[in-house]
Amino acid sequence: MIVNLTLTALPNSPKIPVEVSEDDSPTVLRERVSKATKIPLEQLKLIYRGRLIVAASSNANAADTKKAVAEFKLEEACVLHCIGKPSHEQPTTTTTTTTPAAASTTTTTASTSSDPLESALALLKSSNPHENYTTGITTLEKILTNISEHPMEEKYRRMKQSNPAFTKRLGGLVGAKQCMAAVGFTDDPHESLYVMHPSPDAWPKMMAAKERISKAVMEAKGITAPNSNSMSAPLPAAAAAAVPPAA
């Protein structure tokens, strides 16, 4: 069986195919993925359809008798999401000579971007005081950080729209609904919830959005962003407490 691997640290990189046996345990599967992606085993988080694929612990060897294909219902050509930085990744530098005319064209293209997240962030920024905008995108960054650090916990993928803290920091701002939709949340009008449903496409979309929003937070706070190579590494955990999840 061939499965495909995506690297969340390098969202634009091509999928990596890897051959998996139906007899492979979760430990063996993780070793195959680590070898194919060059992500050290101790750093690798392997996720399929919202489930974290973990190796057997040293004091629970019996768990390693499980078959990963059957246990996690892996299918031919399915996509597994890999969190972690490949150890072989080398910084690259590209030098581009740009004429004034070309620069003008590039700027115009960026300002008219049809990217839903860029449009949502622009609306949030232009429709609210700078202090409120900064608080809003910082809150959104915390929400996405919680999801990325706790992929198995559903409570972090559900946000009650009536949550007072959420409403004050983000939910009550113009553009908040568009931002939540752009990062992968859907609006459940029956329960007044924002919900992010796990799917093969939801994870890379959310991780790419998290990186973009972290950049927007730094810009809003006047912090100089690292170069593009360092931004490809997994983002550090949020230091502040998370916004209270839905009850």
Coordinates of C-alpha atoms in Angstrom, one line a residue:
M1 CA 0.0 0.0 0.0
I2 CA 1.2 3.5 -0.9
V3 CA 0.3 6.4 1.4
N4 CA 1.2 10.1 0.9
L5 CA 2.9 12.3 3.4
T6 CA 2.5 16.1 3.7
L7 CA 4.8 18.3 5.7
T8 CA 3.0 21.0 7.7
A9 CA 6.3 22.9 8.1
L10 CA 6.6 23.0 4.3
P11 CA 3.0 23.4 3.1
N12 CA 4.0 24.1 -0.5
S13 CA 6.2 21.0 -0.8
P14 CA 5.0 18.0 -2.9
K15 CA 3.5 15.0 -1.2
I16 CA 5.9 12.2 -0.3
P17 CA 4.8 8.7 -1.2
V18 CA 5.8 5.9 1.1
E19 CA 5.1 2.1 1.0
V20 CA 3.4 0.7 4.0
S21 CA 2.7 -3.0 4.8
E22 CA -0.6 -4.1 6.3
D23 CA 1.5 -5.8 9.1
D24 CA 3.3 -2.6 10.1
S25 CA 2.7 -1.6 13.7
P26 CA 2.3 2.1 14.6
T27 CA 6.0 2.1 15.7
V28 CA 7.2 0.7 12.3
L29 CA 4.9 3.1 10.4
R30 CA 6.4 6.1 12.3
E31 CA 9.9 4.8 11.5
R32 CA 9.1 4.6 7.8
V33 CA 7.6 8.1 7.9
S34 CA 10.6 9.5 9.8
K35 CA 13.0 8.0 7.3
A36 CA 11.0 9.3 4.3
T37 CA 10.6 12.8 5.6
K38 CA 13.9 13.2 7.6
I39 CA 11.9 14.3 10.6
P40 CA 13.5 12.9 13.8
L41 CA 11.2 10.3 15.5
E42 CA 11.2 12.2 18.8
Q43 CA 9.8 15.3 17.0
L44 CA 7.4 13.6 14.6
K45 CA 3.7 14.0 15.1
L46 CA 1.8 11.8 12.6
I47 CA -1.9 12.6 12.1
Y48 CA -4.6 10.9 10.0
R49 CA -8.2 12.1 9.9
G50 CA -7.7 13.9 13.2
R51 CA -6.1 10.9 15.0
L52 CA -2.6 11.0 16.3
I53 CA -0.6 7.9 15.4
V54 CA 1.7 7.1 18.3
A55 CA 4.2 4.4 19.0
A56 CA 3.9 1.9 21.8
S57 CA 5.4 3.1 25.1
S58 CA 8.2 1.2 26.7
N59 CA 5.9 -0.2 29.4
A60 CA 3.1 -1.1 27.0
N61 CA 4.7 -3.4 24.5
A62 CA 1.5 -5.2 23.9
A63 CA 0.1 -2.1 22.2
D64 CA 2.7 -2.5 19.4
T65 CA 1.0 -5.7 18.2
K66 CA -1.7 -3.5 16.6
K67 CA -1.7 -3.2 12.9
A68 CA -1.5 0.5 11.9
V69 CA -3.5 0.0 8.6
A70 CA -6.4 -1.7 10.4
E71 CA -6.3 0.4 13.6
F72 CA -6.3 3.8 11.8
K73 CA -8.2 2.6 8.7
L74 CA -5.5 3.7 6.3
E75 CA -6.4 3.5 2.7
E76 CA -4.5 3.4 -0.6
A77 CA -3.2 6.9 -1.6
C78 CA -4.5 8.4 1.7
V79 CA -2.8 11.5 3.1
L80 CA -1.0 11.5 6.5
H81 CA 0.0 14.9 7.9
C82 CA 3.5 15.1 9.5
I83 CA 4.3 17.8 12.0
G84 CA 8.0 18.4 12.6
K85 CA 11.0 20.0 10.9
P86 CA 13.1 17.8 8.5
S87 CA 16.6 17.6 9.8
H88 CA 18.1 17.9 6.4
E89 CA 16.4 21.2 5.5
Q90 CA 19.0 23.8 4.5
P91 CA 18.5 27.6 4.2
T92 CA 18.2 28.8 0.7
T93 CA 18.8 32.3 -0.6
T94 CA 17.3 33.6 -3.8
T95 CA 18.4 36.8 -5.4
T96 CA 15.9 38.5 -7.7
T97 CA 16.4 41.6 -9.8
T98 CA 13.2 43.5 -10.0
T99 CA 12.6 46.4 -12.3
P100 CA 10.3 49.3 -11.1
A101 CA 7.6 48.1 -13.6
A102 CA 7.8 44.6 -12.2
A103 CA 7.6 45.8 -8.6
S104 CA 4.6 47.8 -9.5
T105 CA 2.9 44.8 -11.0
T106 CA 3.7 42.7 -7.9
T107 CA 2.3 45.2 -5.5
T108 CA -0.9 45.5 -7.5
T109 CA -1.4 41.8 -7.5
A110 CA -0.9 41.5 -3.7
S111 CA -3.4 44.3 -3.0
T112 CA -6.1 42.6 -5.1
S113 CA -5.5 39.1 -3.7
S114 CA -8.6 36.9 -3.7
D115 CA -7.2 34.8 -0.8
P116 CA -10.1 34.5 1.7
L117 CA -7.8 34.8 4.7
E118 CA -6.0 37.9 3.3
S119 CA -9.4 39.5 2.6
A120 CA -10.7 38.6 6.1
L121 CA -7.6 40.0 7.8
A122 CA -7.8 43.2 5.7
L123 CA -11.5 43.6 6.7
L124 CA -10.7 43.0 10.4
K125 CA -7.8 45.5 10.3
S126 CA -9.7 48.3 8.4
S127 CA -13.0 48.0 10.4
N128 CA -11.6 48.1 13.9
P129 CA -9.3 50.2 16.1
H130 CA -5.7 49.0 15.9
E131 CA -5.7 47.8 19.5
N132 CA -8.8 45.8 19.0
Y133 CA -7.5 44.3 15.7
T134 CA -4.2 43.3 17.5
T135 CA -6.2 41.6 20.3
G136 CA -8.4 39.9 17.8
I137 CA -5.7 38.3 15.7
T138 CA -3.7 37.4 18.8
T139 CA -6.8 35.6 20.1
L140 CA -7.2 33.8 16.8
E141 CA -3.5 32.8 16.9
K142 CA -4.1 31.3 20.4
I143 CA -7.1 29.3 19.2
L144 CA -5.1 27.8 16.3
T145 CA -2.1 27.1 18.5
N146 CA -4.4 25.1 20.9
I147 CA -5.7 23.0 18.1
S148 CA -2.2 22.3 16.7
E149 CA -0.9 21.3 20.1
H150 CA -3.9 19.2 21.0
P151 CA -5.1 17.6 17.7
M152 CA -7.0 14.8 19.5
E153 CA -9.1 17.1 21.8
E154 CA -12.4 18.1 20.2
K155 CA -13.0 20.9 22.7
Y156 CA -10.3 23.1 21.1
R157 CA -12.1 22.8 17.7
R158 CA -15.4 24.1 19.1
M159 CA -15.9 27.7 20.1
K160 CA -19.2 28.9 21.6
Q161 CA -20.1 32.2 19.9
S162 CA -21.6 33.5 23.2
N163 CA -18.4 32.9 25.1
P164 CA -17.9 36.4 26.8
A165 CA -14.1 36.3 26.5
F166 CA -14.2 35.2 22.9
T167 CA -16.8 37.8 22.1
K168 CA -14.8 40.6 23.7
R169 CA -11.5 39.7 22.1
L170 CA -12.5 38.5 18.7
G171 CA -16.1 37.4 18.1
G172 CA -17.7 40.8 18.5
L173 CA -15.3 42.5 15.9
V174 CA -16.2 43.3 12.3
G175 CA -14.5 40.7 10.2
A176 CA -14.3 38.0 12.9
K177 CA -16.8 35.7 11.2
Q178 CA -14.9 35.9 7.9
C179 CA -11.6 35.2 9.7
M180 CA -13.0 32.1 11.5
A181 CA -14.3 30.8 8.2
A182 CA -11.0 31.5 6.4
V183 CA -9.0 29.4 8.8
G184 CA -11.4 26.4 8.6
F185 CA -14.2 26.9 11.1
T186 CA -17.9 26.5 10.0
D187 CA -20.8 28.3 11.6
D188 CA -23.3 26.1 13.3
P189 CA -26.4 28.3 13.7
H190 CA -28.4 25.7 15.6
E191 CA -25.9 25.6 18.5
S192 CA -24.3 29.1 18.0
L193 CA -20.9 27.4 17.6
Y194 CA -17.9 27.8 15.4
V195 CA -16.7 24.2 14.7
M196 CA -13.6 22.9 12.9
H197 CA -14.3 19.4 11.5
P198 CA -11.3 17.2 11.1
S199 CA -10.6 16.1 7.5
P200 CA -7.6 15.4 5.2
D201 CA -7.7 19.0 4.0
A202 CA -8.5 20.8 7.2
W203 CA -5.1 20.3 8.9
P204 CA -2.8 21.8 6.3
K205 CA -5.2 24.6 5.7
M206 CA -5.3 25.4 9.4
M207 CA -1.5 25.2 9.8
A208 CA -0.9 27.5 6.9
A209 CA -3.4 30.0 8.3
K210 CA -1.7 29.8 11.7
E211 CA 1.6 30.8 10.2
R212 CA 0.1 33.7 8.3
I213 CA -1.7 35.0 11.4
S214 CA 1.4 34.7 13.5
K215 CA 3.1 36.9 11.0
A216 CA 0.2 39.4 11.1
V217 CA 0.5 39.5 14.9
M218 CA 4.1 40.3 14.7
E219 CA 3.4 43.1 12.2
A220 CA 0.6 44.5 14.4
K221 CA 2.9 44.6 17.4
G222 CA 5.8 46.1 15.4
I223 CA 8.0 43.0 15.8
T224 CA 10.4 42.2 13.0
A225 CA 9.5 38.9 11.4
P226 CA 12.2 36.2 11.0
N227 CA 13.3 35.4 7.5
S228 CA 11.3 33.0 5.4
N229 CA 13.6 30.0 6.3
S230 CA 13.1 30.3 10.0
M231 CA 9.3 30.8 9.5
S232 CA 9.1 27.3 7.9
A233 CA 9.9 25.8 11.3
P234 CA 7.0 24.8 13.7
L235 CA 5.8 27.8 15.6
P236 CA 6.5 28.0 19.4
A237 CA 3.7 27.3 21.8
A238 CA 1.6 30.3 22.9
A239 CA 2.8 31.6 26.2
A240 CA -0.5 33.1 27.3
A241 CA -3.5 31.1 28.4
A242 CA -6.0 29.9 25.8
V243 CA -9.3 31.5 25.2
P244 CA -11.8 29.3 27.2
P245 CA -13.2 26.6 24.9
A246 CA -16.9 26.0 24.5
A247 CA -18.6 24.2 27.3

